[in-house]
């Protein structure tokens, strides 16, 4: 998590401060959250707080409830929830491949290859945030071919929760595992180049199984 002074706008300070408070347990599920409270705790005026709350509601981190106002949603991702979130992405990918096979739409494989190349470079530089960003982008770009905006919107929220709310260690892949993952992505792309979506999906399932196994270690 970046320090507050690294963010250029006050609403970003509030945005990431709330995320941090949820992850470290200061803010709990169903807890009522007010602009006044955040203003006092963070020393920020209400205008940026309002913007941050609106953004966090859109991300599904906070919720507006009748008579209760803004409350904290249960966003923390333990090992079990992490596996469930991967299952959601897996379903979206399967639906995407089914759609592509039916429509015979051409995929831009090069943009997927660039994601994997960026993962490889980030892994070498030990820039894990950049590695994870491109890993998620690979699937978001893939799911975009479904033509269903709901799928991509939900996938974005899934990856948002995984990035910011996963318990320590769940998504921290060591160098050896990252190398295996990158090779696996290479195999997936080779099948996509052949338009062999059945085997491409099979490889994605194997990849997610390795992620799930790691999460429970």
Coordinates of N, CA, C and O in Angstrom, one line a residue, residues 48-118:
X48 N -13.8 15.5 -0.8 CA -13.0 14.3 -1.2 C -13.5 13.0 -0.6 O -13.5 11.9 -1.2
X49 N -14.0 13.1 0.6 CA -14.6 11.9 1.3 C -15.8 11.4 0.5 O -15.9 10.2 0.3
X50 N -16.6 12.3 0.1 CA -17.8 11.9 -0.7 C -17.4 11.3 -2.0 O -18.1 10.3 -2.4
X51 N -16.4 11.8 -2.7 CA -16.0 11.2 -3.9 C -15.4 9.8 -3.7 O -15.7 8.9 -4.5
X52 N -14.7 9.6 -2.6 CA -14.1 8.3 -2.4 C -15.1 7.3 -2.0 O -15.1 6.2 -2.5
X53 N -16.1 7.7 -1.2 CA -17.2 6.8 -0.9 C -18.0 6.4 -2.1 O -18.3 5.2 -2.3
X54 N -18.3 7.3 -3.0 CA -19.0 7.0 -4.2 C -18.2 6.0 -5.0 O -18.8 5.0 -5.6
X55 N -16.9 6.1 -5.1 CA -16.0 5.2 -5.9 C -16.0 3.8 -5.2 O -16.1 2.8 -5.9
X56 N -16.0 3.8 -3.9 CA -15.9 2.5 -3.2 C -17.2 1.8 -3.2 O -17.3 0.6 -3.2
X57 N -18.3 2.5 -3.3 CA -19.6 1.9 -3.5 C -19.7 1.3 -4.9 O -20.2 0.1 -5.1
X58 N -19.2 2.0 -5.9 CA -19.2 1.5 -7.3 C -18.3 0.2 -7.3 O -18.6 -0.7 -8.1
X59 N -17.2 0.1 -6.5 CA -16.4 -1.0 -6.5 C -16.9 -2.2 -5.7 O -16.4 -3.3 -5.8
X60 N -18.0 -1.9 -5.0 CA -18.6 -3.0 -4.2 C -18.0 -3.2 -2.8 O -18.3 -4.1 -2.1
X61 N -17.1 -2.2 -2.4 CA -16.5 -2.3 -1.1 C -17.4 -1.7 0.0 O -17.4 -2.3 1.1
X62 N -18.1 -0.7 -0.3 CA -19.1 -0.1 0.6 C -20.5 -0.2 -0.1 O -20.6 -0.5 -1.2
X63 N -21.5 0.0 0.8 CA -22.9 -0.2 0.3 C -23.8 0.9 0.9 O -23.6 1.2 2.1
X64 N -24.7 1.4 0.1 CA -25.7 2.3 0.6 C -26.9 1.4 1.0 O -27.5 0.7 0.2
X65 N -27.4 1.6 2.3 CA -28.6 0.8 2.7 C -29.6 1.8 3.3 O -29.3 2.8 4.0
X66 N -30.8 1.5 3.0 CA -31.9 2.3 3.5 C -31.9 2.4 5.0 O -31.8 1.4 5.6
X67 N -32.0 3.6 5.5 CA -32.1 3.9 6.9 C -30.7 3.7 7.6 O -30.5 4.0 8.8
X68 N -29.7 3.1 7.0 CA -28.4 2.8 7.6 C -27.3 3.7 7.0 O -26.3 3.9 7.6
X69 N -27.5 4.2 5.8 CA -26.5 5.0 5.2 C -25.4 4.1 4.6 O -25.7 3.0 4.1
X70 N -24.2 4.5 4.7 CA -23.1 3.7 4.1 C -22.6 2.7 5.1 O -22.3 3.0 6.3
X71 N -22.5 1.5 4.7 CA -21.9 0.4 5.5 C -20.8 -0.3 4.8 O -20.7 -0.3 3.6
X72 N -20.0 -1.0 5.6 CA -18.9 -1.7 5.0 C -19.3 -3.1 4.6 O -20.0 -3.8 5.4
X73 N -19.0 -3.5 3.4 CA -19.3 -4.9 2.9 C -18.2 -5.8 3.3 O -17.1 -5.4 3.6
X74 N -18.6 -7.1 3.3 CA -17.6 -8.2 3.6 C -16.8 -8.4 2.4 O -17.1 -9.2 1.5
X75 N -15.6 -7.8 2.3 CA -14.7 -7.9 1.1 C -13.5 -8.8 1.3 O -12.8 -9.1 0.4
X76 N -13.2 -9.1 2.6 CA -12.0 -9.8 2.8 C -12.0 -11.2 2.1 O -13.0 -11.9 2.1
X77 N -10.8 -11.5 1.5 CA -10.7 -12.8 0.7 C -9.8 -13.8 1.4 O -8.6 -13.6 1.4
X78 N -10.4 -14.8 2.0 CA -9.6 -15.9 2.6 C -9.4 -16.9 1.5 O -9.8 -16.7 0.3
X79 N -8.8 -18.0 1.9 CA -8.5 -19.1 0.9 C -9.7 -19.6 0.2 O -9.8 -19.8 -1.1
X80 N -10.8 -19.8 1.0 CA -12.0 -20.4 0.4 C -12.7 -19.4 -0.6 O -13.1 -19.8 -1.7
X81 N -12.8 -18.1 -0.2 CA -13.4 -17.1 -1.0 C -12.5 -16.9 -2.3 O -13.1 -16.7 -3.4
X82 N -11.2 -17.0 -2.1 CA -10.3 -16.8 -3.3 C -10.6 -17.9 -4.3 O -10.7 -17.6 -5.5
X83 N -10.8 -19.1 -3.9 CA -11.1 -20.2 -4.9 C -12.4 -20.0 -5.5 O -12.6 -20.2 -6.7
X84 N -13.4 -19.5 -4.7 CA -14.7 -19.2 -5.3 C -14.7 -18.1 -6.3 O -15.3 -18.1 -7.4
X85 N -13.8 -17.1 -6.1 CA -13.7 -16.0 -7.1 C -13.0 -16.5 -8.3 O -13.4 -16.1 -9.4
X86 N -12.0 -17.4 -8.2 CA -11.4 -18.0 -9.4 C -12.5 -18.7 -10.2 O -12.4 -18.8 -11.4
X87 N -13.4 -19.4 -9.5 CA -14.4 -20.2 -10.2 C -15.3 -19.2 -11.0 O -15.8 -19.6 -12.1
X88 N -15.5 -18.0 -10.5 CA -16.3 -17.1 -11.3 C -15.6 -16.7 -12.6 O -16.2 -16.7 -13.7
X89 N -14.3 -16.4 -12.5 CA -13.5 -16.1 -13.7 C -13.5 -17.2 -14.6 O -13.6 -17.1 -15.9
X90 N -13.4 -18.4 -14.1 CA -13.4 -19.6 -14.9 C -14.7 -19.8 -15.7 O -14.7 -20.1 -16.9
X91 N -15.8 -19.5 -15.1 CA -17.1 -19.6 -15.8 C -17.2 -18.5 -16.9 O -17.7 -18.8 -18.0
X92 N -16.7 -17.3 -16.6 CA -16.7 -16.3 -17.6 C -15.8 -16.6 -18.8 O -16.2 -16.4 -20.0
X93 N -14.7 -17.2 -18.6 CA -13.8 -17.6 -19.6 C -14.4 -18.7 -20.5 O -14.4 -18.7 -21.7
X94 N -15.1 -19.7 -19.8 CA -15.7 -20.7 -20.6 C -16.8 -20.2 -21.5 O -17.0 -20.6 -22.7
X95 N -17.6 -19.2 -20.9 CA -18.7 -18.6 -21.7 C -18.1 -17.8 -22.9 O -18.7 -17.8 -24.0
X96 N -16.9 -17.2 -22.7 CA -16.3 -16.4 -23.7 C -15.8 -17.4 -24.9 O -16.0 -17.1 -26.0
X97 N -15.2 -18.5 -24.5 CA -14.8 -19.4 -25.5 C -15.9 -20.0 -26.3 O -15.9 -20.2 -27.5
X98 N -17.0 -20.3 -25.6 CA -18.2 -20.8 -26.3 C -18.7 -19.7 -27.3 O -19.1 -20.1 -28.4
X99 N -18.7 -18.5 -26.9 CA -19.2 -17.4 -27.8 C -18.3 -17.3 -29.0 O -18.8 -17.1 -30.1
X100 N -17.0 -17.3 -28.8 CA -16.0 -17.2 -29.9 C -16.2 -18.3 -30.9 O -16.2 -18.1 -32.1
X101 N -16.3 -19.5 -30.4 CA -16.5 -20.7 -31.3 C -17.8 -20.6 -32.1 O -17.8 -20.9 -33.3
X102 N -18.8 -20.0 -31.5 CA -20.1 -19.9 -32.2 C -20.0 -18.8 -33.3 O -20.6 -18.9 -34.4
X103 N -19.4 -17.7 -32.9 CA -19.3 -16.5 -33.8 C -18.2 -16.5 -34.8 O -18.1 -15.8 -35.7
X104 N -17.2 -17.4 -34.5 CA -15.9 -17.5 -35.2 C -15.2 -16.2 -35.3 O -14.5 -15.8 -36.3
X105 N -15.3 -15.4 -34.2 CA -14.6 -14.1 -34.1 C -13.1 -14.3 -34.0 O -12.7 -15.2 -33.3
X106 N -12.4 -13.4 -34.6 CA -10.9 -13.5 -34.6 C -10.5 -12.8 -33.3 O -10.9 -11.7 -33.0
X107 N -9.6 -13.5 -32.6 CA -9.0 -12.9 -31.4 C -7.7 -12.2 -31.7 O -6.9 -12.6 -32.6
X108 N -7.4 -11.1 -31.0 CA -6.1 -10.4 -31.2 C -5.1 -11.1 -30.2 O -5.0 -10.7 -29.0
X109 N -4.5 -12.1 -30.6 CA -3.6 -12.9 -29.7 C -2.4 -12.0 -29.3 O -1.9 -12.2 -28.2
X110 N -2.0 -11.1 -30.1 CA -0.9 -10.3 -29.8 C -1.0 -9.5 -28.5 O -0.1 -9.4 -27.8
X111 N -2.2 -9.0 -28.3 CA -2.5 -8.2 -27.1 C -2.4 -9.1 -25.8 O -1.9 -8.7 -24.8
X112 N -2.7 -10.4 -26.0 CA -2.6 -11.3 -24.9 C -1.1 -11.7 -24.7 O -0.7 -11.8 -23.5
X113 N -0.4 -11.8 -25.7 CA 1.0 -12.1 -25.7 C 1.8 -11.0 -25.0 O 2.7 -11.2 -24.2
X114 N 1.4 -9.7 -25.2 CA 2.0 -8.6 -24.6 C 1.8 -8.6 -23.1 O 2.7 -8.2 -22.3
X115 N 0.6 -9.1 -22.6 CA 0.4 -9.2 -21.2 C 1.4 -10.2 -20.6 O 1.9 -10.0 -19.5
X116 N 1.5 -11.3 -21.2 CA 2.4 -12.4 -20.7 C 3.9 -11.9 -20.7 O 4.7 -12.1 -19.8
X117 N 4.3 -11.2 -21.8 CA 5.6 -10.6 -21.9 C 5.9 -9.6 -20.7 O 6.9 -9.6 -20.1
X118 N 4.8 -8.8 -20.4 CA 4.9 -7.9 -19.3 C 5.0 -8.6 -18.0 O 5.7 -8.1 -17.1

